[in-house]
Short mmCIF file of N, CA and C in Angstrom, two decimals:
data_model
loop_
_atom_site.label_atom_id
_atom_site.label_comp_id
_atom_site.label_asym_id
_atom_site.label_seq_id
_atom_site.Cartn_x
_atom_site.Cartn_y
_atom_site.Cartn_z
N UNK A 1 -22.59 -36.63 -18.02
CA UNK A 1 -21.66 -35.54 -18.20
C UNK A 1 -22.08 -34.28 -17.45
N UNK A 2 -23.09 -34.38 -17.01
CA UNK A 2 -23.60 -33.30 -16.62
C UNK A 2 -22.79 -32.67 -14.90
N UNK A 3 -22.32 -33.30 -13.74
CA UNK A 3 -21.41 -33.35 -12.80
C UNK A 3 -20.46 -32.77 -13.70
N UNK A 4 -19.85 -33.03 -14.90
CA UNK A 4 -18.33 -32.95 -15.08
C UNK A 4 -19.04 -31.30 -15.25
N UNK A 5 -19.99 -31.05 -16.19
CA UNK A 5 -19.86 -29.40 -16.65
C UNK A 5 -20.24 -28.56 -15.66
N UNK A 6 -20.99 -28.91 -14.14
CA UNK A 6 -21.03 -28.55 -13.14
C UNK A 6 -19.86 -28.00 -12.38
N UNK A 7 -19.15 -29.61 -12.12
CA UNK A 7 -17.35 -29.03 -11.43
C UNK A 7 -16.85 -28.28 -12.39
N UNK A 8 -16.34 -27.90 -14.00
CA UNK A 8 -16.06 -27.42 -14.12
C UNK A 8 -16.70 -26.03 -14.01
N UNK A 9 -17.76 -25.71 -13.83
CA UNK A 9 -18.43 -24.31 -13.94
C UNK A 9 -18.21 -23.75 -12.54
N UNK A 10 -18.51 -24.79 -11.72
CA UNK A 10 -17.88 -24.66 -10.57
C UNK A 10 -16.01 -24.09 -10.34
N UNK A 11 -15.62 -24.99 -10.55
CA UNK A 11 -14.24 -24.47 -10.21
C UNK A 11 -13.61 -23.20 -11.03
N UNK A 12 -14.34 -22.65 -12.31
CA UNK A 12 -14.23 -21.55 -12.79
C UNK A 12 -14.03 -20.34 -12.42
N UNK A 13 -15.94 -20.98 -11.42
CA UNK A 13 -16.44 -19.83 -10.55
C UNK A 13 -15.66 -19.37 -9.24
N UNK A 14 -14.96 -20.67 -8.99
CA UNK A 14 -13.70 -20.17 -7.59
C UNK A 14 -12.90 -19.80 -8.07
N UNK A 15 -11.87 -20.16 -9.29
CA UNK A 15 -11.18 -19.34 -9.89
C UNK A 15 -11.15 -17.74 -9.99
N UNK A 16 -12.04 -17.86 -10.86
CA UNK A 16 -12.48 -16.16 -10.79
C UNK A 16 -12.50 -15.44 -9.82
N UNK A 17 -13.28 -16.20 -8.60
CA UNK A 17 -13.52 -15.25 -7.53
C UNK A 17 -12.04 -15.45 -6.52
N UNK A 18 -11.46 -16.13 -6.75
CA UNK A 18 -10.19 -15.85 -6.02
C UNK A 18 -8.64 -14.75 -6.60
N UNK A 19 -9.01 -14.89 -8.09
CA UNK A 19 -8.22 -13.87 -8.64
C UNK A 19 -8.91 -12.28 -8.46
N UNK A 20 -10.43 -12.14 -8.31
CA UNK A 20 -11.00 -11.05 -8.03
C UNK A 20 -10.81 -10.38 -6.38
N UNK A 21 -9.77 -11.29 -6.06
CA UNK A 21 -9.16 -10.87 -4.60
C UNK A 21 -7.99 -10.97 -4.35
N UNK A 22 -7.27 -11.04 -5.39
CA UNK A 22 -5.76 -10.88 -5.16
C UNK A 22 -5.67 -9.41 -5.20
N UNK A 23 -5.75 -8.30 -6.06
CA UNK A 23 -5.70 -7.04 -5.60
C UNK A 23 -5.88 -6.58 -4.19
N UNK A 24 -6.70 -7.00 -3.73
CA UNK A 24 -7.09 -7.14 -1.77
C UNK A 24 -6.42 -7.08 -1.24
N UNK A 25 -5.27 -8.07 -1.71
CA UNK A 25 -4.07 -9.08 -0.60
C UNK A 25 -3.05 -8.25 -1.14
N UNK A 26 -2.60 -7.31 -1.91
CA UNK A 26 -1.58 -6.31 -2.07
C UNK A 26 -0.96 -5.22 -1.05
N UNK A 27 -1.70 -5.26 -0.10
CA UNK A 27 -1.15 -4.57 1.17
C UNK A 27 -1.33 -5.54 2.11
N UNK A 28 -0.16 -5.50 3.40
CA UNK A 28 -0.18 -6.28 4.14
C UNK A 28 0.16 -5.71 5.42
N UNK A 29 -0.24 -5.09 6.57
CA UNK A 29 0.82 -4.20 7.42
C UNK A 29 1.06 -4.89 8.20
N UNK A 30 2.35 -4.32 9.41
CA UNK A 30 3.28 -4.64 10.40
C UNK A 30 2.33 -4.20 11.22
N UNK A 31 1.93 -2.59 11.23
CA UNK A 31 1.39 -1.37 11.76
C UNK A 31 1.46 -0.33 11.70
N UNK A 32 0.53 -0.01 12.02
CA UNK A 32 -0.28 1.47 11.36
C UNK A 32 -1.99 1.53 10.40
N UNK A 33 -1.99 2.54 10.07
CA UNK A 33 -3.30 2.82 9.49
C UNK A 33 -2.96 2.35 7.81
N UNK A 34 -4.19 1.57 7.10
CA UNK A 34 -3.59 1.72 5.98
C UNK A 34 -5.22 1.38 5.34
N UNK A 35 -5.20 1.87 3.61
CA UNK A 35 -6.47 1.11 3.05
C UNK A 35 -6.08 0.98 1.83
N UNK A 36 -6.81 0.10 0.62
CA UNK A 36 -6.54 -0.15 -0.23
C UNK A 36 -7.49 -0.02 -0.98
N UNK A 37 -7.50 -0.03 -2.65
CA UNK A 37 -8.32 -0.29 -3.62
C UNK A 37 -7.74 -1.05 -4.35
N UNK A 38 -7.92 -1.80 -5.47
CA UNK A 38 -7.21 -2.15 -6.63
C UNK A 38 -6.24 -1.78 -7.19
N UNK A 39 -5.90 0.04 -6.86
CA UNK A 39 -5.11 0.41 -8.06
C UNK A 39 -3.74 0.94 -6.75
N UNK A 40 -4.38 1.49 -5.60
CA UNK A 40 -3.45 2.35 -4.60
C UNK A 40 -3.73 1.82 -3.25
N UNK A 41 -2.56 2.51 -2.23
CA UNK A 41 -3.22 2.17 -0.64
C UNK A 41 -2.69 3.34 -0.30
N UNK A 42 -3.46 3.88 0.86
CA UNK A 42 -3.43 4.98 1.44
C UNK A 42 -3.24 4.37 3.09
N UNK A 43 -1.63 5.14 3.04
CA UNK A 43 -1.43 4.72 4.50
C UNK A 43 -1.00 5.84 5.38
N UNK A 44 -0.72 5.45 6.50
CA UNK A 44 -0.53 6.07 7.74
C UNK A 44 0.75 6.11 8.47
N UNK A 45 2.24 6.41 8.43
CA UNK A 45 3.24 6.30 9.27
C UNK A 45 3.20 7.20 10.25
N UNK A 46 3.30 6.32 11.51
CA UNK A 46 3.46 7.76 12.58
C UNK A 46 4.28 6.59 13.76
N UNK A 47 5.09 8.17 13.69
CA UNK A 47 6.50 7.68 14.79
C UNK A 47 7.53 7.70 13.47
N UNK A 48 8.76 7.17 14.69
CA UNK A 48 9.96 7.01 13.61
C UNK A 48 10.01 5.50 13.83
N UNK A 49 10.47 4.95 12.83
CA UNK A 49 10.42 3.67 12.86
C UNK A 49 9.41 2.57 12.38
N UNK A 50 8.28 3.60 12.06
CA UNK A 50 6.99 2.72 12.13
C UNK A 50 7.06 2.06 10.48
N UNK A 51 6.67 0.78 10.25
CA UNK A 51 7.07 0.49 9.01
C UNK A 51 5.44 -0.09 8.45
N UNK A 52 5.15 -0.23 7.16
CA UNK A 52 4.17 -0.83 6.75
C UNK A 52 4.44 -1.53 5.57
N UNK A 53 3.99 -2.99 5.14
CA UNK A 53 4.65 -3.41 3.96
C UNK A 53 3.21 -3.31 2.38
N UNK A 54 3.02 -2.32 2.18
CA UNK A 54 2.38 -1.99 0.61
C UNK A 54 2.76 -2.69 -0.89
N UNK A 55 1.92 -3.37 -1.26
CA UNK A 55 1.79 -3.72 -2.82
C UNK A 55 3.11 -4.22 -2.81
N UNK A 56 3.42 -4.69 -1.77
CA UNK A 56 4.95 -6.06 -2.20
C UNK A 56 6.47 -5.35 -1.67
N UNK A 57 5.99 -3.82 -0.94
CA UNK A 57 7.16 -3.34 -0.36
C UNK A 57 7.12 -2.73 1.02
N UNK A 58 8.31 -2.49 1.18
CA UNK A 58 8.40 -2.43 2.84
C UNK A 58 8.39 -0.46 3.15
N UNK A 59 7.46 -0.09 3.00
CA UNK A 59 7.93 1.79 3.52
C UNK A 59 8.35 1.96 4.90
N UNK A 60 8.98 2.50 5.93
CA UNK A 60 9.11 2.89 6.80
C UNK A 60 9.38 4.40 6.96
N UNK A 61 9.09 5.26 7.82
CA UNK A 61 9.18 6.78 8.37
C UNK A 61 10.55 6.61 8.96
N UNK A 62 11.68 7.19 8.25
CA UNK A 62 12.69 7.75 9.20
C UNK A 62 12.63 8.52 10.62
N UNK A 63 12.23 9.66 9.97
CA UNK A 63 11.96 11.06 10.63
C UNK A 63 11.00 12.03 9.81
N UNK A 64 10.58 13.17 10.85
CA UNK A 64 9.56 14.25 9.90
C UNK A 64 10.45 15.67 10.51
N UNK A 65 11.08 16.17 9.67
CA UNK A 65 11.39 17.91 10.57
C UNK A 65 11.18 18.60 9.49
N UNK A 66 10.89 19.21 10.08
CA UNK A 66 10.81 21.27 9.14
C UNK A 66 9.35 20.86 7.94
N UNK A 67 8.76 20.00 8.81
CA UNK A 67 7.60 19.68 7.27
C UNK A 67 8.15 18.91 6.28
N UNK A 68 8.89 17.88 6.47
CA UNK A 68 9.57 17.04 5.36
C UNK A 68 9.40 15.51 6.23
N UNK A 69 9.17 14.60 5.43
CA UNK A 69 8.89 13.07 5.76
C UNK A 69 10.20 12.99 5.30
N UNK A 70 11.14 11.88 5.82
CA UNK A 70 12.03 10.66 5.95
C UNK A 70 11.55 9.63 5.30
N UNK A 71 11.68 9.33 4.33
CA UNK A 71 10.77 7.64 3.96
C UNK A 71 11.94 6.64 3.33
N UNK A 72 11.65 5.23 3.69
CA UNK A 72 12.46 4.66 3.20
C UNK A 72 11.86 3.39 1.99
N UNK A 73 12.27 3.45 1.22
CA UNK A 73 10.84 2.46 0.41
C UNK A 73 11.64 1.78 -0.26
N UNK A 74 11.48 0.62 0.23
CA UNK A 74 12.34 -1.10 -0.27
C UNK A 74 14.08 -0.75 -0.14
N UNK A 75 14.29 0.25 0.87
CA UNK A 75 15.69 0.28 1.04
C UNK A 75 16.37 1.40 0.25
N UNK A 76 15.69 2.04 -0.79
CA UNK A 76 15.62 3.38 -1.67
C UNK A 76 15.12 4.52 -0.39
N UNK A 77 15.87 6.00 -0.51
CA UNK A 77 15.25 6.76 0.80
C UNK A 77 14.89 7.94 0.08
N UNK A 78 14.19 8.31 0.77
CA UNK A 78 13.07 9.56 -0.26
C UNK A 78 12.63 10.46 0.56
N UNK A 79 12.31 11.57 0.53
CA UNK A 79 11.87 12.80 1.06
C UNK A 79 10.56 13.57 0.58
N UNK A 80 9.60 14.20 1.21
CA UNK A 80 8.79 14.48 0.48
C UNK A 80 7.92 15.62 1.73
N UNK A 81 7.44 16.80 1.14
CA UNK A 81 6.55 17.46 1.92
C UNK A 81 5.41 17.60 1.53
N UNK A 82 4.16 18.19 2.23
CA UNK A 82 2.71 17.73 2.21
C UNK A 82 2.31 18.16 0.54
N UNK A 83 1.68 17.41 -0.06
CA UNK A 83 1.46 18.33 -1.29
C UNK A 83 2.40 17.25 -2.32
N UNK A 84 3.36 16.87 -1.88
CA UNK A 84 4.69 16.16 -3.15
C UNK A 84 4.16 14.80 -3.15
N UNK A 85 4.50 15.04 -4.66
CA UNK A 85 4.64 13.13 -4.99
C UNK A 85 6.42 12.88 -5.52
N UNK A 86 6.60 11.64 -5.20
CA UNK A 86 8.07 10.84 -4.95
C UNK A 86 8.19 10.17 -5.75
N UNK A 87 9.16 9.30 -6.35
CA UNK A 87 8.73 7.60 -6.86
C UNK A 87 10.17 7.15 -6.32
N UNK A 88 9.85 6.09 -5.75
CA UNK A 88 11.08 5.20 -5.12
C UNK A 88 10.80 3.67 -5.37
N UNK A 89 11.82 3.16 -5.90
CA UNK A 89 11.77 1.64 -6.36
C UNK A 89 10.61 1.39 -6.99
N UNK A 90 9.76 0.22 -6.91
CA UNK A 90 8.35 -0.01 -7.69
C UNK A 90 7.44 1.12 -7.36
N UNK A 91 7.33 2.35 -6.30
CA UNK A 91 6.45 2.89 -5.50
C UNK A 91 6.20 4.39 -6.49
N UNK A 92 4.85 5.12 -6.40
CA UNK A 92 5.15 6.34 -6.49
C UNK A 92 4.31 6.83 -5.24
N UNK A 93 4.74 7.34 -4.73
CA UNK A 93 3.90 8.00 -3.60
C UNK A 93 3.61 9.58 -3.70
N UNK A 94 3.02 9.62 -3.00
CA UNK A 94 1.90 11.08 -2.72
C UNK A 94 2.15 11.37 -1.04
N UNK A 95 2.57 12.47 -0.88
CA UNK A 95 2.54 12.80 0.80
C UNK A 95 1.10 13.14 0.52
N UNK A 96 0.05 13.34 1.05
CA UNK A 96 -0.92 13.82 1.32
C UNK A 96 -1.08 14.74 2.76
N UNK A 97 -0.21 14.04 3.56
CA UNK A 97 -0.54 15.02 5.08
C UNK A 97 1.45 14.50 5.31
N UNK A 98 1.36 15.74 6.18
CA UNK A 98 2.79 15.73 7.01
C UNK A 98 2.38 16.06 8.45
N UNK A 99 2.59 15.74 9.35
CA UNK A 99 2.24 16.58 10.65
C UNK A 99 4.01 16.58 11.61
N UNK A 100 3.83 16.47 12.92
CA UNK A 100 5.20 16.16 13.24
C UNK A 100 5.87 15.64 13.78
N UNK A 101 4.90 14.23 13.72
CA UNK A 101 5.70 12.94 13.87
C UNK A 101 5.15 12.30 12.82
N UNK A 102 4.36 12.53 12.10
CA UNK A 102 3.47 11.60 11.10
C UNK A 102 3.79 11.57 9.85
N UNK A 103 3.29 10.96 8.77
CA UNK A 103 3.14 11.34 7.03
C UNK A 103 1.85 10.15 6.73
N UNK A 104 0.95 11.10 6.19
CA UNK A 104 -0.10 10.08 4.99
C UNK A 104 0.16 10.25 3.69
N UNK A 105 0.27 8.75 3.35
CA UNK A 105 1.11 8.43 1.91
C UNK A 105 -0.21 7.81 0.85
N UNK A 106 -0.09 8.45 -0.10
CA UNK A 106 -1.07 7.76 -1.13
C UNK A 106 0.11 6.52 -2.10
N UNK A 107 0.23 5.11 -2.38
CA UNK A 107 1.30 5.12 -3.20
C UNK A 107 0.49 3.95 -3.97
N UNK A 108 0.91 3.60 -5.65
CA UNK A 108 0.57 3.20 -6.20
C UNK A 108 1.70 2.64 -7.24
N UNK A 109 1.76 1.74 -7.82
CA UNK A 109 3.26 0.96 -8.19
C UNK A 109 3.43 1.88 -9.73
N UNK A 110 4.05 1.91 -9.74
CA UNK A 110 4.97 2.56 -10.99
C UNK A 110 4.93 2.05 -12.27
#
């Protein structure tokens, strides 16, 4: 019996360690800058158009004028200047930076 309590201790141990990396796999990008922890990802849109897909959704940058981001998040559209937090569909986001083509987004699911 001793093999059987092995594989199972074994396959436990991959268990575990593969659910201890699904948080990981919660951001996925197209392009751009982006990072993650467990709980948030901190990304990067720059340009118009530029899209990144976060924690199971799609954000993209419309436009940036007068100090205001364009954002579009899972097809929901949102606005936000440096300093604001948003919440759109599963998302709440954080502008953190605006520049003027850019936005850094802190967002974390709702």
């Amino acid at each position: 019996m001793v093999p059987t309590t092995r594989t199972a201790r074994l396959a436990a141990g991959l268990l575990a360690g593969g659910l201890a990396l699904v948080p990981l796999t919660g951001c996925s990008f197209t392009s751009n800058d982006f990072s993650c922890t467990t709980s948030s990802c901190t990304i990067t849109l720059d340009g118009a158009g530029s899209e990144v897909e976060v924690l199971g959704t799609t954000v993209t940058l419309g436009s940036v004028q007068d100090g205001r981001a364009d954002i579009s998040v899972g097809g929901a559209s949102v606005s936000c200047g440096q300093g604001e937090s948003v919440t759109a569909g599963p998302l709440a986001l954080e502008c953190t930076r605006v520049t003027d083509d850019a936005v850094e987004l802190t967002a974390t699911l709702n």
